[in-house]
């Protein structure tokens, strides 16, 4: 699984960091950081939930 974020679409609501803090973090209140661009399968459900809940559709999960 690979996680990427379209920084042009991301508005840093923090939903992803709340849902999957092992994978996403908001730094300086305005910058999304993907902590694990290739998280283990054990985090799949959390990552897919974060992708689904992203209000701007900025998160893409492949694989």
PDB file of N, CA, C and O in Angstrom:
ATOM      1  N   UNK A   1       0.849  -1.175   0.000  1.00  0.00           N
ATOM      2  CA  UNK A   1       0.000   0.000   0.000  1.00  0.00           C
ATOM      3  C   UNK A   1       0.894   1.236   0.000  1.00  0.00           C
ATOM      4  O   UNK A   1       1.903   1.299   0.681  1.00  0.00           O
ATOM      5  N   UNK A   2       0.474   2.199  -0.779  1.00  0.00           N
ATOM      6  CA  UNK A   2       1.202   3.465  -0.862  1.00  0.00           C
ATOM      7  C   UNK A   2       0.225   4.606  -0.640  1.00  0.00           C
ATOM      8  O   UNK A   2      -0.865   4.618  -1.193  1.00  0.00           O
ATOM      9  N   UNK A   3       0.631   5.586   0.162  1.00  0.00           N
ATOM     10  CA  UNK A   3      -0.209   6.736   0.492  1.00  0.00           C
ATOM     11  C   UNK A   3       0.437   7.999  -0.072  1.00  0.00           C
ATOM     12  O   UNK A   3       1.634   8.220   0.099  1.00  0.00           O
ATOM     13  N   UNK A   4      -0.385   8.803  -0.742  1.00  0.00           N
ATOM     14  CA  UNK A   4       0.102  10.098  -1.201  1.00  0.00           C
ATOM     15  C   UNK A   4      -0.978  11.142  -0.952  1.00  0.00           C
ATOM     16  O   UNK A   4      -2.151  10.820  -0.782  1.00  0.00           O
ATOM     17  N   UNK A   5      -0.558  12.398  -0.929  1.00  0.00           N
ATOM     18  CA  UNK A   5      -1.480  13.503  -0.674  1.00  0.00           C
ATOM     19  C   UNK A   5      -1.240  14.579  -1.724  1.00  0.00           C
ATOM     20  O   UNK A   5      -0.104  14.962  -1.989  1.00  0.00           O
ATOM     21  N   UNK A   6      -2.318  15.035  -2.314  1.00  0.00           N
ATOM     22  CA  UNK A   6      -2.257  16.142  -3.259  1.00  0.00           C
ATOM     23  C   UNK A   6      -2.226  17.437  -2.443  1.00  0.00           C
ATOM     24  O   UNK A   6      -3.246  17.870  -1.907  1.00  0.00           O
ATOM     25  N   UNK A   7      -1.067  18.035  -2.335  1.00  0.00           N
ATOM     26  CA  UNK A   7      -0.907  19.221  -1.485  1.00  0.00           C
ATOM     27  C   UNK A   7      -1.700  20.419  -1.996  1.00  0.00           C
ATOM     28  O   UNK A   7      -2.033  21.316  -1.219  1.00  0.00           O
ATOM     29  N   UNK A   8      -2.035  20.435  -3.276  1.00  0.00           N
ATOM     30  CA  UNK A   8      -2.852  21.522  -3.814  1.00  0.00           C
ATOM     31  C   UNK A   8      -4.307  21.426  -3.348  1.00  0.00           C
ATOM     32  O   UNK A   8      -4.998  22.431  -3.253  1.00  0.00           O
ATOM     33  N   UNK A   9      -4.755  20.214  -3.049  1.00  0.00           N
ATOM     34  CA  UNK A   9      -6.139  20.010  -2.601  1.00  0.00           C
ATOM     35  C   UNK A   9      -6.271  20.002  -1.080  1.00  0.00           C
ATOM     36  O   UNK A   9      -7.334  20.268  -0.539  1.00  0.00           O
ATOM     37  N   UNK A  10      -5.202  19.663  -0.379  1.00  0.00           N
ATOM     38  CA  UNK A  10      -5.240  19.531   1.078  1.00  0.00           C
ATOM     39  C   UNK A  10      -5.429  20.898   1.738  1.00  0.00           C
ATOM     40  O   UNK A  10      -4.729  21.854   1.417  1.00  0.00           O
ATOM     41  N   UNK A  11      -6.393  20.950   2.670  1.00  0.00           N
ATOM     42  CA  UNK A  11      -6.628  22.186   3.427  1.00  0.00           C
ATOM     43  C   UNK A  11      -6.320  21.990   4.917  1.00  0.00           C
ATOM     44  O   UNK A  11      -6.654  22.826   5.742  1.00  0.00           O
ATOM     45  N   UNK A  12      -5.683  20.879   5.252  1.00  0.00           N
ATOM     46  CA  UNK A  12      -5.210  20.590   6.611  1.00  0.00           C
ATOM     47  C   UNK A  12      -6.303  20.660   7.669  1.00  0.00           C
ATOM     48  O   UNK A  12      -6.136  21.315   8.702  1.00  0.00           O
ATOM     49  N   UNK A  13      -7.405  19.967   7.421  1.00  0.00           N
ATOM     50  CA  UNK A  13      -8.454  19.915   8.435  1.00  0.00           C
ATOM     51  C   UNK A  13      -8.039  19.056   9.621  1.00  0.00           C
ATOM     52  O   UNK A  13      -8.588  19.187  10.701  1.00  0.00           O
ATOM     53  N   UNK A  14      -7.083  18.154   9.404  1.00  0.00           N
ATOM     54  CA  UNK A  14      -6.591  17.303  10.476  1.00  0.00           C
ATOM     55  C   UNK A  14      -7.354  16.010  10.648  1.00  0.00           C
ATOM     56  O   UNK A  14      -7.022  15.207  11.521  1.00  0.00           O
ATOM     57  N   UNK A  15      -8.365  15.781   9.831  1.00  0.00           N
ATOM     58  CA  UNK A  15      -9.159  14.553   9.945  1.00  0.00           C
ATOM     59  C   UNK A  15      -8.282  13.317   9.799  1.00  0.00           C
ATOM     60  O   UNK A  15      -8.385  12.379  10.591  1.00  0.00           O
ATOM     61  N   UNK A  16      -7.414  13.317   8.821  1.00  0.00           N
ATOM     62  CA  UNK A  16      -6.562  12.152   8.583  1.00  0.00           C
ATOM     63  C   UNK A  16      -5.631  11.897   9.771  1.00  0.00           C
ATOM     64  O   UNK A  16      -5.429  10.750  10.179  1.00  0.00           O
ATOM     65  N   UNK A  17      -5.091  12.965  10.346  1.00  0.00           N
ATOM     66  CA  UNK A  17      -4.192  12.817  11.495  1.00  0.00           C
ATOM     67  C   UNK A  17      -4.936  12.318  12.725  1.00  0.00           C
ATOM     68  O   UNK A  17      -4.365  11.610  13.556  1.00  0.00           O
ATOM     69  N   UNK A  18      -6.210  12.652  12.831  1.00  0.00           N
ATOM     70  CA  UNK A  18      -7.028  12.158  13.941  1.00  0.00           C
ATOM     71  C   UNK A  18      -7.354  10.678  13.740  1.00  0.00           C
ATOM     72  O   UNK A  18      -7.266   9.890  14.676  1.00  0.00           O
ATOM     73  N   UNK A  19      -7.701  10.304  12.509  1.00  0.00           N
ATOM     74  CA  UNK A  19      -8.104   8.930  12.198  1.00  0.00           C
ATOM     75  C   UNK A  19      -6.899   7.981  12.180  1.00  0.00           C
ATOM     76  O   UNK A  19      -6.987   6.864  12.679  1.00  0.00           O
ATOM     77  N   UNK A  20      -5.795   8.416  11.600  1.00  0.00           N
ATOM     78  CA  UNK A  20      -4.618   7.545  11.448  1.00  0.00           C
ATOM     79  C   UNK A  20      -3.345   8.292  11.842  1.00  0.00           C
ATOM     80  O   UNK A  20      -2.506   8.620  10.996  1.00  0.00           O
ATOM     81  N   UNK A  21      -3.166   8.576  13.129  1.00  0.00           N
ATOM     82  CA  UNK A  21      -2.003   9.356  13.564  1.00  0.00           C
ATOM     83  C   UNK A  21      -0.665   8.651  13.349  1.00  0.00           C
ATOM     84  O   UNK A  21       0.380   9.290  13.378  1.00  0.00           O
ATOM     85  N   UNK A  22      -0.708   7.354  13.114  1.00  0.00           N
ATOM     86  CA  UNK A  22       0.522   6.620  12.826  1.00  0.00           C
ATOM     87  C   UNK A  22       1.041   6.933  11.420  1.00  0.00           C
ATOM     88  O   UNK A  22       2.197   6.685  11.108  1.00  0.00           O
ATOM     89  N   UNK A  23       0.158   7.478  10.574  1.00  0.00           N
ATOM     90  CA  UNK A  23       0.499   7.709   9.173  1.00  0.00           C
ATOM     91  C   UNK A  23       0.540   9.191   8.808  1.00  0.00           C
ATOM     92  O   UNK A  23       1.357   9.601   7.990  1.00  0.00           O
ATOM     93  N   UNK A  24      -0.332  10.006   9.412  1.00  0.00           N
ATOM     94  CA  UNK A  24      -0.452  11.416   9.053  1.00  0.00           C
ATOM     95  C   UNK A  24      -0.223  12.322  10.256  1.00  0.00           C
ATOM     96  O   UNK A  24      -0.579  11.972  11.377  1.00  0.00           O
ATOM     97  N   UNK A  25       0.333  13.500   9.997  1.00  0.00           N
ATOM     98  CA  UNK A  25       0.503  14.508  11.051  1.00  0.00           C
ATOM     99  C   UNK A  25       0.352  15.890  10.425  1.00  0.00           C
ATOM    100  O   UNK A  25       0.681  16.091   9.259  1.00  0.00           O
ATOM    101  N   UNK A  26      -0.161  16.818  11.224  1.00  0.00           N
ATOM    102  CA  UNK A  26      -0.230  18.219  10.803  1.00  0.00           C
ATOM    103  C   UNK A  26       0.858  18.959  11.572  1.00  0.00           C
ATOM    104  O   UNK A  26       0.897  18.919  12.796  1.00  0.00           O
ATOM    105  N   UNK A  27       1.729  19.608  10.834  1.00  0.00           N
ATOM    106  CA  UNK A  27       2.803  20.374  11.456  1.00  0.00           C
ATOM    107  C   UNK A  27       2.566  21.854  11.246  1.00  0.00           C
ATOM    108  O   UNK A  27       2.097  22.273  10.183  1.00  0.00           O
ATOM    109  N   UNK A  28       2.886  22.627  12.241  1.00  0.00           N
ATOM    110  CA  UNK A  28       2.746  24.093  12.182  1.00  0.00           C
ATOM    111  C   UNK A  28       1.333  24.531  11.805  1.00  0.00           C
ATOM    112  O   UNK A  28       1.159  25.561  11.169  1.00  0.00           O
ATOM    113  N   UNK A  29       0.355  23.739  12.150  1.00  0.00           N
ATOM    114  CA  UNK A  29      -1.065  24.030  11.909  1.00  0.00           C
ATOM    115  C   UNK A  29      -1.416  24.222  10.442  1.00  0.00           C
ATOM    116  O   UNK A  29      -2.522  24.644  10.129  1.00  0.00           O
ATOM    117  N   UNK A  30      -0.495  23.943   9.542  1.00  0.00           N
ATOM    118  CA  UNK A  30      -0.826  24.203   8.137  1.00  0.00           C
ATOM    119  C   UNK A  30      -0.114  23.306   7.130  1.00  0.00           C
ATOM    120  O   UNK A  30      -0.197  23.559   5.937  1.00  0.00           O
ATOM    121  N   UNK A  31       0.559  22.278   7.601  1.00  0.00           N
ATOM    122  CA  UNK A  31       1.284  21.423   6.668  1.00  0.00           C
ATOM    123  C   UNK A  31       1.054  19.958   7.008  1.00  0.00           C
ATOM    124  O   UNK A  31       1.375  19.501   8.108  1.00  0.00           O
ATOM    125  N   UNK A  32       0.483  19.228   6.053  1.00  0.00           N
ATOM    126  CA  UNK A  32       0.269  17.804   6.245  1.00  0.00           C
ATOM    127  C   UNK A  32       1.550  17.050   5.923  1.00  0.00           C
ATOM    128  O   UNK A  32       2.188  17.303   4.901  1.00  0.00           O
ATOM    129  N   UNK A  33       1.910  16.139   6.806  1.00  0.00           N
ATOM    130  CA  UNK A  33       3.084  15.305   6.604  1.00  0.00           C
ATOM    131  C   UNK A  33       2.622  13.849   6.609  1.00  0.00           C
ATOM    132  O   UNK A  33       1.883  13.434   7.497  1.00  0.00           O
ATOM    133  N   UNK A  34       3.045  13.101   5.598  1.00  0.00           N
ATOM    134  CA  UNK A  34       2.785  11.672   5.569  1.00  0.00           C
ATOM    135  C   UNK A  34       3.973  11.014   6.262  1.00  0.00           C
ATOM    136  O   UNK A  34       5.094  11.013   5.742  1.00  0.00           O
ATOM    137  N   UNK A  35       3.736  10.510   7.445  1.00  0.00           N
ATOM    138  CA  UNK A  35       4.801   9.916   8.253  1.00  0.00           C
ATOM    139  C   UNK A  35       5.258   8.571   7.701  1.00  0.00           C
ATOM    140  O   UNK A  35       6.429   8.219   7.820  1.00  0.00           O
ATOM    141  N   UNK A  36       4.314   7.835   7.139  1.00  0.00           N
ATOM    142  CA  UNK A  36       4.613   6.513   6.572  1.00  0.00           C
ATOM    143  C   UNK A  36       3.967   6.414   5.189  1.00  0.00           C
ATOM    144  O   UNK A  36       2.825   6.005   5.069  1.00  0.00           O
ATOM    145  N   UNK A  37       4.701   6.748   4.143  1.00  0.00           N
ATOM    146  CA  UNK A  37       4.128   6.680   2.800  1.00  0.00           C
ATOM    147  C   UNK A  37       3.809   5.245   2.357  1.00  0.00           C
ATOM    148  O   UNK A  37       3.010   5.048   1.456  1.00  0.00           O
ATOM    149  N   UNK A  38       4.426   4.263   3.013  1.00  0.00           N
ATOM    150  CA  UNK A  38       4.140   2.858   2.725  1.00  0.00           C
ATOM    151  C   UNK A  38       3.860   2.125   4.043  1.00  0.00           C
ATOM    152  O   UNK A  38       4.682   1.320   4.506  1.00  0.00           O
ATOM    153  N   UNK A  39       2.704   2.417   4.655  1.00  0.00           N
ATOM    154  CA  UNK A  39       2.391   1.801   5.952  1.00  0.00           C
ATOM    155  C   UNK A  39       2.147   0.304   5.843  1.00  0.00           C
ATOM    156  O   UNK A  39       1.819  -0.201   4.770  1.00  0.00           O
ATOM    157  N   UNK A  40       2.317  -0.417   6.969  1.00  0.00           N
ATOM    158  CA  UNK A  40       2.046  -1.846   6.924  1.00  0.00           C
ATOM    159  C   UNK A  40       0.566  -2.109   6.761  1.00  0.00           C
ATOM    160  O   UNK A  40      -0.263  -1.278   7.041  1.00  0.00           O
ATOM    161  N   UNK A  41       0.309  -3.340   6.366  1.00  0.00           N
ATOM    162  CA  UNK A  41      -1.065  -3.775   6.126  1.00  0.00           C
ATOM    163  C   UNK A  41      -1.929  -3.655   7.385  1.00  0.00           C
ATOM    164  O   UNK A  41      -3.136  -3.510   7.283  1.00  0.00           O
ATOM    165  N   UNK A  42      -1.322  -3.717   8.551  1.00  0.00           N
ATOM    166  CA  UNK A  42      -2.093  -3.621   9.787  1.00  0.00           C
ATOM    167  C   UNK A  42      -2.796  -2.264   9.916  1.00  0.00           C
ATOM    168  O   UNK A  42      -3.747  -2.125  10.671  1.00  0.00           O
ATOM    169  N   UNK A  43      -2.332  -1.276   9.161  1.00  0.00           N
ATOM    170  CA  UNK A  43      -2.919   0.071   9.213  1.00  0.00           C
ATOM    171  C   UNK A  43      -3.881   0.346   8.057  1.00  0.00           C
ATOM    172  O   UNK A  43      -4.429   1.442   7.952  1.00  0.00           O
ATOM    173  N   UNK A  44      -4.097  -0.644   7.206  1.00  0.00           N
ATOM    174  CA  UNK A  44      -4.915  -0.454   5.998  1.00  0.00           C
ATOM    175  C   UNK A  44      -6.289   0.143   6.308  1.00  0.00           C
ATOM    176  O   UNK A  44      -6.706   1.107   5.674  1.00  0.00           O
ATOM    177  N   UNK A  45      -7.007  -0.430   7.256  1.00  0.00           N
ATOM    178  CA  UNK A  45      -8.365   0.053   7.552  1.00  0.00           C
ATOM    179  C   UNK A  45      -8.357   1.510   7.999  1.00  0.00           C
ATOM    180  O   UNK A  45      -9.211   2.297   7.580  1.00  0.00           O
ATOM    181  N   UNK A  46      -7.388   1.888   8.823  1.00  0.00           N
ATOM    182  CA  UNK A  46      -7.291   3.278   9.277  1.00  0.00           C
ATOM    183  C   UNK A  46      -6.977   4.224   8.120  1.00  0.00           C
ATOM    184  O   UNK A  46      -7.571   5.297   8.000  1.00  0.00           O
ATOM    185  N   UNK A  47      -6.062   3.809   7.260  1.00  0.00           N
ATOM    186  CA  UNK A  47      -5.669   4.648   6.129  1.00  0.00           C
ATOM    187  C   UNK A  47      -6.834   4.818   5.155  1.00  0.00           C
ATOM    188  O   UNK A  47      -7.108   5.928   4.686  1.00  0.00           O
ATOM    189  N   UNK A  48      -7.548   3.734   4.881  1.00  0.00           N
ATOM    190  CA  UNK A  48      -8.700   3.827   3.983  1.00  0.00           C
ATOM    191  C   UNK A  48      -9.807   4.683   4.593  1.00  0.00           C
ATOM    192  O   UNK A  48     -10.492   5.421   3.882  1.00  0.00           O
ATOM    193  N   UNK A  49      -9.963   4.612   5.897  1.00  0.00           N
ATOM    194  CA  UNK A  49     -10.942   5.456   6.580  1.00  0.00           C
ATOM    195  C   UNK A  49     -10.537   6.928   6.464  1.00  0.00           C
ATOM    196  O   UNK A  49     -11.371   7.796   6.196  1.00  0.00           O
ATOM    197  N   UNK A  50      -9.260   7.212   6.651  1.00  0.00           N
ATOM    198  CA  UNK A  50      -8.762   8.588   6.510  1.00  0.00           C
ATOM    199  C   UNK A  50      -8.978   9.095   5.089  1.00  0.00           C
ATOM    200  O   UNK A  50      -9.418  10.237   4.889  1.00  0.00           O
ATOM    201  N   UNK A  51      -8.715   8.251   4.109  1.00  0.00           N
ATOM    202  CA  UNK A  51      -8.927   8.627   2.707  1.00  0.00           C
ATOM    203  C   UNK A  51     -10.405   8.955   2.464  1.00  0.00           C
ATOM    204  O   UNK A  51     -10.733   9.965   1.842  1.00  0.00           O
ATOM    205  N   UNK A  52     -11.279   8.120   2.972  1.00  0.00           N
ATOM    206  CA  UNK A  52     -12.720   8.312   2.789  1.00  0.00           C
ATOM    207  C   UNK A  52     -13.225   9.579   3.475  1.00  0.00           C
ATOM    208  O   UNK A  52     -14.098  10.273   2.955  1.00  0.00           O
ATOM    209  N   UNK A  53     -12.674   9.882   4.639  1.00  0.00           N
ATOM    210  CA  UNK A  53     -13.153  11.035   5.411  1.00  0.00           C
ATOM    211  C   UNK A  53     -12.533  12.370   4.996  1.00  0.00           C
ATOM    212  O   UNK A  53     -12.989  13.424   5.442  1.00  0.00           O
ATOM    213  N   UNK A  54     -11.520  12.332   4.166  1.00  0.00           N
ATOM    214  CA  UNK A  54     -10.875  13.581   3.737  1.00  0.00           C
ATOM    215  C   UNK A  54     -11.896  14.445   2.982  1.00  0.00           C
ATOM    216  O   UNK A  54     -12.420  14.029   1.946  1.00  0.00           O
ATOM    217  N   UNK A  55     -12.199  15.634   3.493  1.00  0.00           N
ATOM    218  CA  UNK A  55     -13.243  16.458   2.868  1.00  0.00           C
ATOM    219  C   UNK A  55     -12.897  16.983   1.489  1.00  0.00           C
ATOM    220  O   UNK A  55     -13.795  17.347   0.725  1.00  0.00           O
ATOM    221  N   UNK A  56     -11.627  17.008   1.139  1.00  0.00           N
ATOM    222  CA  UNK A  56     -11.235  17.520  -0.174  1.00  0.00           C
ATOM    223  C   UNK A  56     -10.773  16.426  -1.132  1.00  0.00           C
ATOM    224  O   UNK A  56     -10.430  16.704  -2.274  1.00  0.00           O
ATOM    225  N   UNK A  57     -10.744  15.180  -0.665  1.00  0.00           N
ATOM    226  CA  UNK A  57     -10.305  14.079  -1.514  1.00  0.00           C
ATOM    227  C   UNK A  57      -8.830  14.145  -1.858  1.00  0.00           C
ATOM    228  O   UNK A  57      -8.397  13.673  -2.905  1.00  0.00           O
ATOM    229  N   UNK A  58      -8.038  14.723  -0.967  1.00  0.00           N
ATOM    230  CA  UNK A  58      -6.608  14.931  -1.236  1.00  0.00           C
ATOM    231  C   UNK A  58      -5.762  13.673  -1.027  1.00  0.00           C
ATOM    232  O   UNK A  58      -4.635  13.604  -1.510  1.00  0.00           O
ATOM    233  N   UNK A  59      -6.284  12.681  -0.319  1.00  0.00           N
ATOM    234  CA  UNK A  59      -5.520  11.481  -0.010  1.00  0.00           C
ATOM    235  C   UNK A  59      -5.790  10.408  -1.063  1.00  0.00           C
ATOM    236  O   UNK A  59      -6.935  10.135  -1.396  1.00  0.00           O
ATOM    237  N   UNK A  60      -4.709   9.803  -1.555  1.00  0.00           N
ATOM    238  CA  UNK A  60      -4.824   8.697  -2.497  1.00  0.00           C
ATOM    239  C   UNK A  60      -4.097   7.488  -1.907  1.00  0.00           C
ATOM    240  O   UNK A  60      -2.955   7.599  -1.458  1.00  0.00           O
ATOM    241  N   UNK A  61      -4.775   6.346  -1.924  1.00  0.00           N
ATOM    242  CA  UNK A  61      -4.191   5.097  -1.470  1.00  0.00           C
ATOM    243  C   UNK A  61      -4.161   4.140  -2.650  1.00  0.00           C
ATOM    244  O   UNK A  61      -5.187   3.934  -3.308  1.00  0.00           O
ATOM    245  N   UNK A  62      -2.995   3.590  -2.919  1.00  0.00           N
ATOM    246  CA  UNK A  62      -2.871   2.612  -4.001  1.00  0.00           C
ATOM    247  C   UNK A  62      -2.254   1.341  -3.469  1.00  0.00           C
ATOM    248  O   UNK A  62      -1.504   1.365  -2.495  1.00  0.00           O
ATOM    249  N   UNK A  63      -2.578   0.263  -4.111  1.00  0.00           N
ATOM    250  CA  UNK A  63      -2.006  -1.038  -3.741  1.00  0.00           C
ATOM    251  C   UNK A  63      -2.680  -1.735  -2.609  1.00  0.00           C
ATOM    252  O   UNK A  63      -3.433  -1.339  -1.838  1.00  0.00           O
TER     253      UNK A  63
END
